[in-house]
Short mmCIF file of C-alpha atoms in Angstrom, two decimals:
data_model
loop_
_atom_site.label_atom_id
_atom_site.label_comp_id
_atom_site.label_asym_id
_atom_site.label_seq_id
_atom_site.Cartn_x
_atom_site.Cartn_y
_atom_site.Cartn_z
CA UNK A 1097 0.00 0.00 0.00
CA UNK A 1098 1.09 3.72 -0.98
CA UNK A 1099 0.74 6.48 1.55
CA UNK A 1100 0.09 9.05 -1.50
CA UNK A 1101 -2.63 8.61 -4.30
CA UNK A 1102 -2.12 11.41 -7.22
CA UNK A 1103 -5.07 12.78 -8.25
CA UNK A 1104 -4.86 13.96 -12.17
CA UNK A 1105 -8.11 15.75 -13.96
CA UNK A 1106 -8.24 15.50 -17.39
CA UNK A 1107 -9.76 17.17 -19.78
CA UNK A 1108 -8.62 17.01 -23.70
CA UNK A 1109 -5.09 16.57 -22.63
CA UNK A 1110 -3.28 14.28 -25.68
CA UNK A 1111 -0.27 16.43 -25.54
CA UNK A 1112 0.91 16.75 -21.72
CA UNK A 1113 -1.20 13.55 -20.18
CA UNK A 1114 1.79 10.92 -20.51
CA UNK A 1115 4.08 13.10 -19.04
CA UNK A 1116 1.77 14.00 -16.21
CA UNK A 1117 1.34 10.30 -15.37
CA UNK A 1118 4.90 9.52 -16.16
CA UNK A 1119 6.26 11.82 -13.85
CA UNK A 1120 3.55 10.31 -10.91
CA UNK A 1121 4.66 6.95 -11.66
CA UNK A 1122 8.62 8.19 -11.61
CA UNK A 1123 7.94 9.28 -8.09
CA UNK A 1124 10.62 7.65 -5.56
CA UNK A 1125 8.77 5.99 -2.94
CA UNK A 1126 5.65 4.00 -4.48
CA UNK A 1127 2.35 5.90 -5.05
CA UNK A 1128 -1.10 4.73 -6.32
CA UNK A 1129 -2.29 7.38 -9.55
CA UNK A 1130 -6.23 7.95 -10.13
CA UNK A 1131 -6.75 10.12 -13.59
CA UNK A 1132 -10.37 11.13 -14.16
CA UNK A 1133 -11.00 12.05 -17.75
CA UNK A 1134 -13.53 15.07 -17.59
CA UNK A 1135 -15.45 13.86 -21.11
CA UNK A 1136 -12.44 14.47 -23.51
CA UNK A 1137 -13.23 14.77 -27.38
CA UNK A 1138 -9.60 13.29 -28.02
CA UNK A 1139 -7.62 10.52 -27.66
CA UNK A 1140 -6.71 11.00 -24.67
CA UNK A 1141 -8.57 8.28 -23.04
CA UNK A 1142 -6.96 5.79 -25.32
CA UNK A 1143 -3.28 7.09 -24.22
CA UNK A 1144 -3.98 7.04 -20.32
CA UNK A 1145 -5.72 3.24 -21.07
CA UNK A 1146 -2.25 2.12 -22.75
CA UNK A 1147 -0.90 3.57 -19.47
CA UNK A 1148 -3.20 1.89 -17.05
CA UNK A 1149 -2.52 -1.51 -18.93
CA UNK A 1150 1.04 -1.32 -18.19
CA UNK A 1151 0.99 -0.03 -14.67
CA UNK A 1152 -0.84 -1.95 -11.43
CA UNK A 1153 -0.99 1.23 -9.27
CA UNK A 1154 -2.62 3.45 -12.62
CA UNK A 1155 -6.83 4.01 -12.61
CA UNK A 1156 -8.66 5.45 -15.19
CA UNK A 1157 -12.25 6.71 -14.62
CA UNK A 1158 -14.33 8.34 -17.76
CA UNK A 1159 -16.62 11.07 -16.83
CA UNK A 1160 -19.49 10.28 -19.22
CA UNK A 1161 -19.71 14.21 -19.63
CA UNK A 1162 -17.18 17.41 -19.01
CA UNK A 1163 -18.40 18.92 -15.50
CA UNK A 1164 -15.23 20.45 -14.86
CA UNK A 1165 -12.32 19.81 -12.94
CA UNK A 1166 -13.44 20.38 -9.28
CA UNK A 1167 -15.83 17.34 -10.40
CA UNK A 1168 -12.95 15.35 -11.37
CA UNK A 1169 -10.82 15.93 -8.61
CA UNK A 1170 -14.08 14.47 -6.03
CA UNK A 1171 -14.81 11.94 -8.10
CA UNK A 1172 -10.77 10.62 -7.57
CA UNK A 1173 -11.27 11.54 -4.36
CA UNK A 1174 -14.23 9.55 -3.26
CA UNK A 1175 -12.03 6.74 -4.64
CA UNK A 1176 -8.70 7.23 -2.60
CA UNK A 1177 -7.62 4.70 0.34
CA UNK A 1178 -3.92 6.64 1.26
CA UNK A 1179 -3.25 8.85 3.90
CA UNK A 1180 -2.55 11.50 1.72
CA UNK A 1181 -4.22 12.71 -1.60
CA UNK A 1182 -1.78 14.78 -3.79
CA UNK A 1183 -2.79 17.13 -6.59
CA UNK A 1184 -1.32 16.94 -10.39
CA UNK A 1185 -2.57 19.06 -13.27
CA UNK A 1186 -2.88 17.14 -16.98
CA UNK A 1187 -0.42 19.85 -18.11
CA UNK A 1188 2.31 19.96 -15.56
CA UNK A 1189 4.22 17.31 -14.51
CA UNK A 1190 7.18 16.12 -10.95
CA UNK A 1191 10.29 15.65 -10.22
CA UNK A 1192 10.46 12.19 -8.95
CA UNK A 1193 11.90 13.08 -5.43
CA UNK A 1194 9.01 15.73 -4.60
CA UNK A 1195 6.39 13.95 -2.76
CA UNK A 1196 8.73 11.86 -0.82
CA UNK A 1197 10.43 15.21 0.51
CA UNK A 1198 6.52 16.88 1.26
CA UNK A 1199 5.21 13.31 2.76
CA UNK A 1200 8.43 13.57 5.36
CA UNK A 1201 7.56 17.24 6.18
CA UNK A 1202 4.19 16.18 6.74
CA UNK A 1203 4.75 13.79 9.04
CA UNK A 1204 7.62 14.75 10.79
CA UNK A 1205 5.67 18.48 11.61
CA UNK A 1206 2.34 16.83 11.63
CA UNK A 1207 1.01 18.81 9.23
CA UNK A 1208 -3.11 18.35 7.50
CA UNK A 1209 -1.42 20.43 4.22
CA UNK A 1210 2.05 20.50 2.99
CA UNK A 1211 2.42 22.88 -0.18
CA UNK A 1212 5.75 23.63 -1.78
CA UNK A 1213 6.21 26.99 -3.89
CA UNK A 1214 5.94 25.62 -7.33
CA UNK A 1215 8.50 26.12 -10.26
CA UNK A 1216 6.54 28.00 -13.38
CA UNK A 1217 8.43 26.75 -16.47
CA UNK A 1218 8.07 27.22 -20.46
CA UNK A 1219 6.31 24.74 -22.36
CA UNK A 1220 9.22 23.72 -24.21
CA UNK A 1221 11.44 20.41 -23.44
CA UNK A 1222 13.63 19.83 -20.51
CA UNK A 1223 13.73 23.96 -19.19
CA UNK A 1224 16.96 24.87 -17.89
CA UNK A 1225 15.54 27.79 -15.40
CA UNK A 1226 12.19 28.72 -14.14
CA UNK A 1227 10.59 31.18 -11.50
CA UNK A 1228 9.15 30.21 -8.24
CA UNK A 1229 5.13 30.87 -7.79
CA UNK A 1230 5.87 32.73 -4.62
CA UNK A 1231 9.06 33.69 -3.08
CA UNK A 1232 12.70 34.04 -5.12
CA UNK A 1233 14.16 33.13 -2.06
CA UNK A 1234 14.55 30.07 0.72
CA UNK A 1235 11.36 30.32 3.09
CA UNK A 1236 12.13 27.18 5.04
CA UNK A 1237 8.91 26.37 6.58
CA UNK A 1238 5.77 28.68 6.63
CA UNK A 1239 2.82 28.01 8.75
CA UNK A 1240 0.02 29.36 6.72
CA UNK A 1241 -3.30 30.53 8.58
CA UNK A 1242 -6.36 31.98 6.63
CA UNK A 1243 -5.41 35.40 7.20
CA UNK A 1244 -1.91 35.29 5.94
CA UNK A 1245 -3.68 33.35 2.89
CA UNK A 1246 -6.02 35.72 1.71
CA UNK A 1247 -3.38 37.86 1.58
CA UNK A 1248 -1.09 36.63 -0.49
CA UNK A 1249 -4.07 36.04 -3.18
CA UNK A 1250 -4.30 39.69 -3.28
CA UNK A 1251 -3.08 40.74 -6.85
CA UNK A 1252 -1.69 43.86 -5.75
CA UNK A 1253 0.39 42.06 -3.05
CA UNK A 1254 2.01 39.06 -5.13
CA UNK A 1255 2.17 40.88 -8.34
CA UNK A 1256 0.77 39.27 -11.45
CA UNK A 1257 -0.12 35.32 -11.44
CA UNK A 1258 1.80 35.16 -8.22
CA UNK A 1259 -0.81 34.05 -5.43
CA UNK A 1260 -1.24 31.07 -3.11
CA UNK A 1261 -4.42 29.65 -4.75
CA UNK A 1262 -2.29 28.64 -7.82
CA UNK A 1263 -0.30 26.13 -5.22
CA UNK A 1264 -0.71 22.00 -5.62
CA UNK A 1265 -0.51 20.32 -2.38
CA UNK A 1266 -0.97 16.74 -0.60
CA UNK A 1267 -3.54 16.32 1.87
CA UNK A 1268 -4.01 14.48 4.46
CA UNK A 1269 -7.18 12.33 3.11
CA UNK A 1270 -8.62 11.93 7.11
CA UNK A 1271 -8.87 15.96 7.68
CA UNK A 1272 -10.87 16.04 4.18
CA UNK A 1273 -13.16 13.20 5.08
CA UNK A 1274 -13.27 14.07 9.08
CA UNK A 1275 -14.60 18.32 8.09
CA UNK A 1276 -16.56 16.76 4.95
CA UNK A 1277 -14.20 18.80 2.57
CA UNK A 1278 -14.47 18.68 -1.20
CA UNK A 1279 -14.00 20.86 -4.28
CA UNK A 1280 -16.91 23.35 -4.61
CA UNK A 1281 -18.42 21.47 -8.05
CA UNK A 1282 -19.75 24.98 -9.46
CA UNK A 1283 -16.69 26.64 -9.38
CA UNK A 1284 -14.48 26.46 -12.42
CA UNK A 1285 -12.28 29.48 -11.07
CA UNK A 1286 -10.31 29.96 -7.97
CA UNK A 1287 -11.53 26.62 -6.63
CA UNK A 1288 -8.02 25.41 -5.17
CA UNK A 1289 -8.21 28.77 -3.44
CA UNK A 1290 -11.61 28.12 -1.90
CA UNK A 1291 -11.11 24.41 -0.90
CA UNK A 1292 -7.70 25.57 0.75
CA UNK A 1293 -9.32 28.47 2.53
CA UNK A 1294 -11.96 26.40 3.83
CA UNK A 1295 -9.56 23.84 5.01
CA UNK A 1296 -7.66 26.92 6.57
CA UNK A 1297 -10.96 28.03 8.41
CA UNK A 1298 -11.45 24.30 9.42
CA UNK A 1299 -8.21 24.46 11.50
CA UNK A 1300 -5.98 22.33 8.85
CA UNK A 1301 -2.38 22.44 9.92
CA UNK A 1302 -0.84 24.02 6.50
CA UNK A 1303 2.84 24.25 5.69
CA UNK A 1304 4.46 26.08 2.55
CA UNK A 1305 7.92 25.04 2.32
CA UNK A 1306 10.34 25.39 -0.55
CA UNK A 1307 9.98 23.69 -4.12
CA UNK A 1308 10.27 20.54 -3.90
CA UNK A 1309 9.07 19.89 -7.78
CA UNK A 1310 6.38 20.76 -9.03
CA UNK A 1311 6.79 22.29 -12.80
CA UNK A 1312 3.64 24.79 -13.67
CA UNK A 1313 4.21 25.04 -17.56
CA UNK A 1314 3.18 28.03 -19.07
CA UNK A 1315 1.92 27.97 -22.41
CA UNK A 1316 1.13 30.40 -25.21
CA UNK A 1317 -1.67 32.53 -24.04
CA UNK A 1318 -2.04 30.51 -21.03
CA UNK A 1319 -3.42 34.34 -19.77
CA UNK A 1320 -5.84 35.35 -22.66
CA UNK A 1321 -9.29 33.35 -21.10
CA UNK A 1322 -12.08 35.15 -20.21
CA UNK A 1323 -14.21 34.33 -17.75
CA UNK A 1324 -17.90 34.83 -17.46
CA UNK A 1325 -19.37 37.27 -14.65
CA UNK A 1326 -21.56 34.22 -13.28
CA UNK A 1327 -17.61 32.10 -12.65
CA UNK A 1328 -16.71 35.65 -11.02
CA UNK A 1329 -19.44 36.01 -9.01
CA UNK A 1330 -18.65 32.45 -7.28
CA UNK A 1331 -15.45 33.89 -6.13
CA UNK A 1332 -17.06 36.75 -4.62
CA UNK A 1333 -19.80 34.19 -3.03
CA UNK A 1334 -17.33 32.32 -1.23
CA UNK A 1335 -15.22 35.38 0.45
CA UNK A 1336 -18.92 36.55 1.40
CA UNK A 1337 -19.62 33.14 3.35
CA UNK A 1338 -15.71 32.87 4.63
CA UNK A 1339 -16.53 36.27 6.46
CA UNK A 1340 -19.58 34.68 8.76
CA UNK A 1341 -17.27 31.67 10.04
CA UNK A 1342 -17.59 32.40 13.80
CA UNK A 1343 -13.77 31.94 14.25
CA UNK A 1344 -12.42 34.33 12.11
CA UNK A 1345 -9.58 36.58 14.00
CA UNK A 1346 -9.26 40.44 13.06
CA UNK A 1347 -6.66 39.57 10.67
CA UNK A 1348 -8.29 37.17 8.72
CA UNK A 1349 -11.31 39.16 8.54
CA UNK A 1350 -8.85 42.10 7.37
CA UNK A 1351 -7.70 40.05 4.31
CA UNK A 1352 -10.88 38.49 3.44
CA UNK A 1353 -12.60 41.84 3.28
CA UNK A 1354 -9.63 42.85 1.14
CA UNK A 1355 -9.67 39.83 -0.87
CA UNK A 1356 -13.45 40.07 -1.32
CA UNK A 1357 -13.17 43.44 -3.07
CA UNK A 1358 -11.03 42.44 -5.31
CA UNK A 1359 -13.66 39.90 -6.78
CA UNK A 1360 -16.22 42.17 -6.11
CA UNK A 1361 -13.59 44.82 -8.66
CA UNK A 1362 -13.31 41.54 -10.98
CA UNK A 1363 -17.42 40.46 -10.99
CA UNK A 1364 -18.57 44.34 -11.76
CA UNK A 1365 -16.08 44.90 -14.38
CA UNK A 1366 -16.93 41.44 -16.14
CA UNK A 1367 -20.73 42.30 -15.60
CA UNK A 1368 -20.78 45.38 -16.64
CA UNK A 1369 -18.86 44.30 -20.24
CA UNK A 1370 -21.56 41.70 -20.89
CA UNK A 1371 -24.12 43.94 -20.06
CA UNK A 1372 -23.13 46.30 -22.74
CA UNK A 1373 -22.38 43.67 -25.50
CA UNK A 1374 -25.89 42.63 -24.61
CA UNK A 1375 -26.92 46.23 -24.89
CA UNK A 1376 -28.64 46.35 -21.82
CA UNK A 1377 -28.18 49.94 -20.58
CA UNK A 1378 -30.48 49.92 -17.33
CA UNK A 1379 -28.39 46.30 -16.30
CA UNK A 1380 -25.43 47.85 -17.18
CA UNK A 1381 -26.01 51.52 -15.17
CA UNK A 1382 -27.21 49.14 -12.33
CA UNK A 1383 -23.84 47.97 -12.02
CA UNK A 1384 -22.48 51.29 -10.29
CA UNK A 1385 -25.31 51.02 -7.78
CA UNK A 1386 -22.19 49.43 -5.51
CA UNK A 1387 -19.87 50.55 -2.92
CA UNK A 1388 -17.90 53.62 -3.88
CA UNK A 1389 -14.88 52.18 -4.34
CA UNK A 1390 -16.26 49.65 -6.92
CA UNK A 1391 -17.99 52.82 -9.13
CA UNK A 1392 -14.62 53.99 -8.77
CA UNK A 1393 -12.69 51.43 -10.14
CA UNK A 1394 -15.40 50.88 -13.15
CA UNK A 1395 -15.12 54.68 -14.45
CA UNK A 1396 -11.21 54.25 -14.02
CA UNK A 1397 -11.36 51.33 -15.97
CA UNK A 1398 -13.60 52.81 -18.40
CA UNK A 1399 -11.53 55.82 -18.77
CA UNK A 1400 -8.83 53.67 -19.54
CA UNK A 1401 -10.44 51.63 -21.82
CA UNK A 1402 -11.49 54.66 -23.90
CA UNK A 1403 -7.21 55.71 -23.72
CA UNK A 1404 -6.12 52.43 -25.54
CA UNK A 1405 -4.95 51.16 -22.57
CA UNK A 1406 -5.22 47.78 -20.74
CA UNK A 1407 -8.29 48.47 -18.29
CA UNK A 1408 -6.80 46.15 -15.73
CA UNK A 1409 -2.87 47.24 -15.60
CA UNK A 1410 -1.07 43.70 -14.63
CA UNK A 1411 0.18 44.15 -11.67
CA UNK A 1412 4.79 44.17 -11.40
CA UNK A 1413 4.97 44.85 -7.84
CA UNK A 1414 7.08 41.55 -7.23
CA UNK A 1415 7.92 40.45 -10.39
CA UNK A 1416 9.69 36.82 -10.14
CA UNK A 1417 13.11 36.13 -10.41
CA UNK A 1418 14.58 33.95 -13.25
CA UNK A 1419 16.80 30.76 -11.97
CA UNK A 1420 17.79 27.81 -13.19
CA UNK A 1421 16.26 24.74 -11.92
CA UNK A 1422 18.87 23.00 -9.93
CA UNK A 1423 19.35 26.28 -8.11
CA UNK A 1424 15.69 26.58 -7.42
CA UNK A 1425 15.26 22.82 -6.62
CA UNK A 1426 18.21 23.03 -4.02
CA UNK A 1427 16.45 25.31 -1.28
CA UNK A 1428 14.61 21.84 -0.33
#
């Protein structure tokens, strides 16, 4: 038996799926892999199958129909007999030492969550360097609390793509099962920050240490999707609900709050554009009826709009640092 199951969702994923799995079954201390495939139109359920016939500890399960991957993920899930449940995208892959070095922390710190800073790399064979998610330097080992989470999901803290939700940790499958914990299934954005959050507010025991291995690939317009004001909205939902937990201490109700106008800034904006390509004047004048600071924000964005320039500047507060791999991969 395997203390670690690898949970992979998969959705249309012909090019990266092999070396996702490969890089799960390369792992050095023995593992059992679940991939879901979320109702792909390719072939990838005929390369993961060729996998699976060669490989004891592989599972496939077929979705009949694409419900997205926080559907996936709870489907593998309800399926896992480990201690620990560890989280793989179709498109990124491992280095084969990681999730013995996170299982040790884990243990050895008794820890519900152990997330290391993950290595964004280019989608191109065997990168030389890379940039960490979070921090260009060592951090050792960083007790997270909800407060101090919500934070660092705050664009204009991390700088652009650089916040916590994006992280892929294992889990301690008990503390899931024990605060009935699962992926929010009607979220298809920021759900790995919500399910983390609400572990958070749950009283998980969550460490961020430093990379250990997981490679985030960035592909070509990777940042170009737009997401509807109803996925938006969902994200605003959730910081709403996080704020009534009765445990909440000043500073975690400091960064929600914070963290909850941002997706409030993020839902109007979105609105408001469909609105007006719906030419819908009265819902789209109903969208300033909000806090000041959210009219605000929509008539700078405007203004800026009408300029020729990006309405939502990306933010370059902390913009990460360029290393190469074995450097990065060291700090651990």
């Amino acid at each position: 038996m395997s203390d670690i199951t690898v949970v992979i969702p998969s959705y249309n994923s012909i090019a990266t799926i092999e070396a996702a799995v490969e890089s799960a079954l390369s792992q050095t201390i023995p593992v059992n892999i679940i991939v879901v495939d979320d109702g792909s139109k390719d072939e990838t359920v005929t390369k993961v199958q060729q996998l699976v016939n060669q490989n004891a500890n592989l599972t496939l399960i077929v979705q009949p129909q694409n419900r997205g991957p926080s559907a996936a993920r709870n489907r593998a899930i309800s399926e896992v007999k480990s201690g620990w449940i560890a989280i793989l995208d179709a498109d990124d892959y491992m280095y084969p030492d990681r999730l013995r070095k996170m299982l040790d922390v884990g243990v050895n710190e008794q820890l519900d969550i152990v997330a290391d800073d993950l290595v964004r790399v280019p989608a191109i064979p065997h990168p030389a360097s890379g940039t960490r998610l979070w921090a260009d330097q060592p951090i050792g080992l960083v007790r997270m609390n909800a407060g101090m989470f919500a934070l660092e999901n705050l664009n204009a803290r991390t700088g652009s793509r650089r916040e916590l939700g994006y992280l892929k940790p294992i889990i301690r499958t008990e503390f899931l099962a024990t605060n009935a914990i699962s992926y929010n299934e009607d979220m298809r954005l920021s759900e790995d920050y919500d399910i983390y959050m609400r572990c958070l507010l749950a009283g998980a025991r969550f460490g961020l240490i430093d990379p250990c291995g997981y490679f985030s690939v960035d592909y070509p317009n990777s940042l170009s999707k737009e997401f509807a004001s109803a996925d938006l909205r969902r994200v605003l939902d959730r910081d709403r609900e996080y704020l009534t937990h009765s445990g909440l201490t000043a500073e975690a109700r400091q960064s929600i709050s914070r963290h909850k106008m941002q997706a409030y800034k993020h839902w109007s904006w979105m609105h408001l554009i469909e609105r007006v390509r719906e030419r819908d004047l009265v819902g789209a004048l109903a969208t300033f009826a909000a806090p000041p600071e959210i009219g605000a924000t929509l008539v700078t964005r405007i203004v800026r709009h009408a300029l020729g320039k990006e309405p939502v500047p990306q933010s370059v507060e902390r913009e990460a640092k360029v290393q190469p791999i074995e450097k990065i991969l060291a700090a651990s």
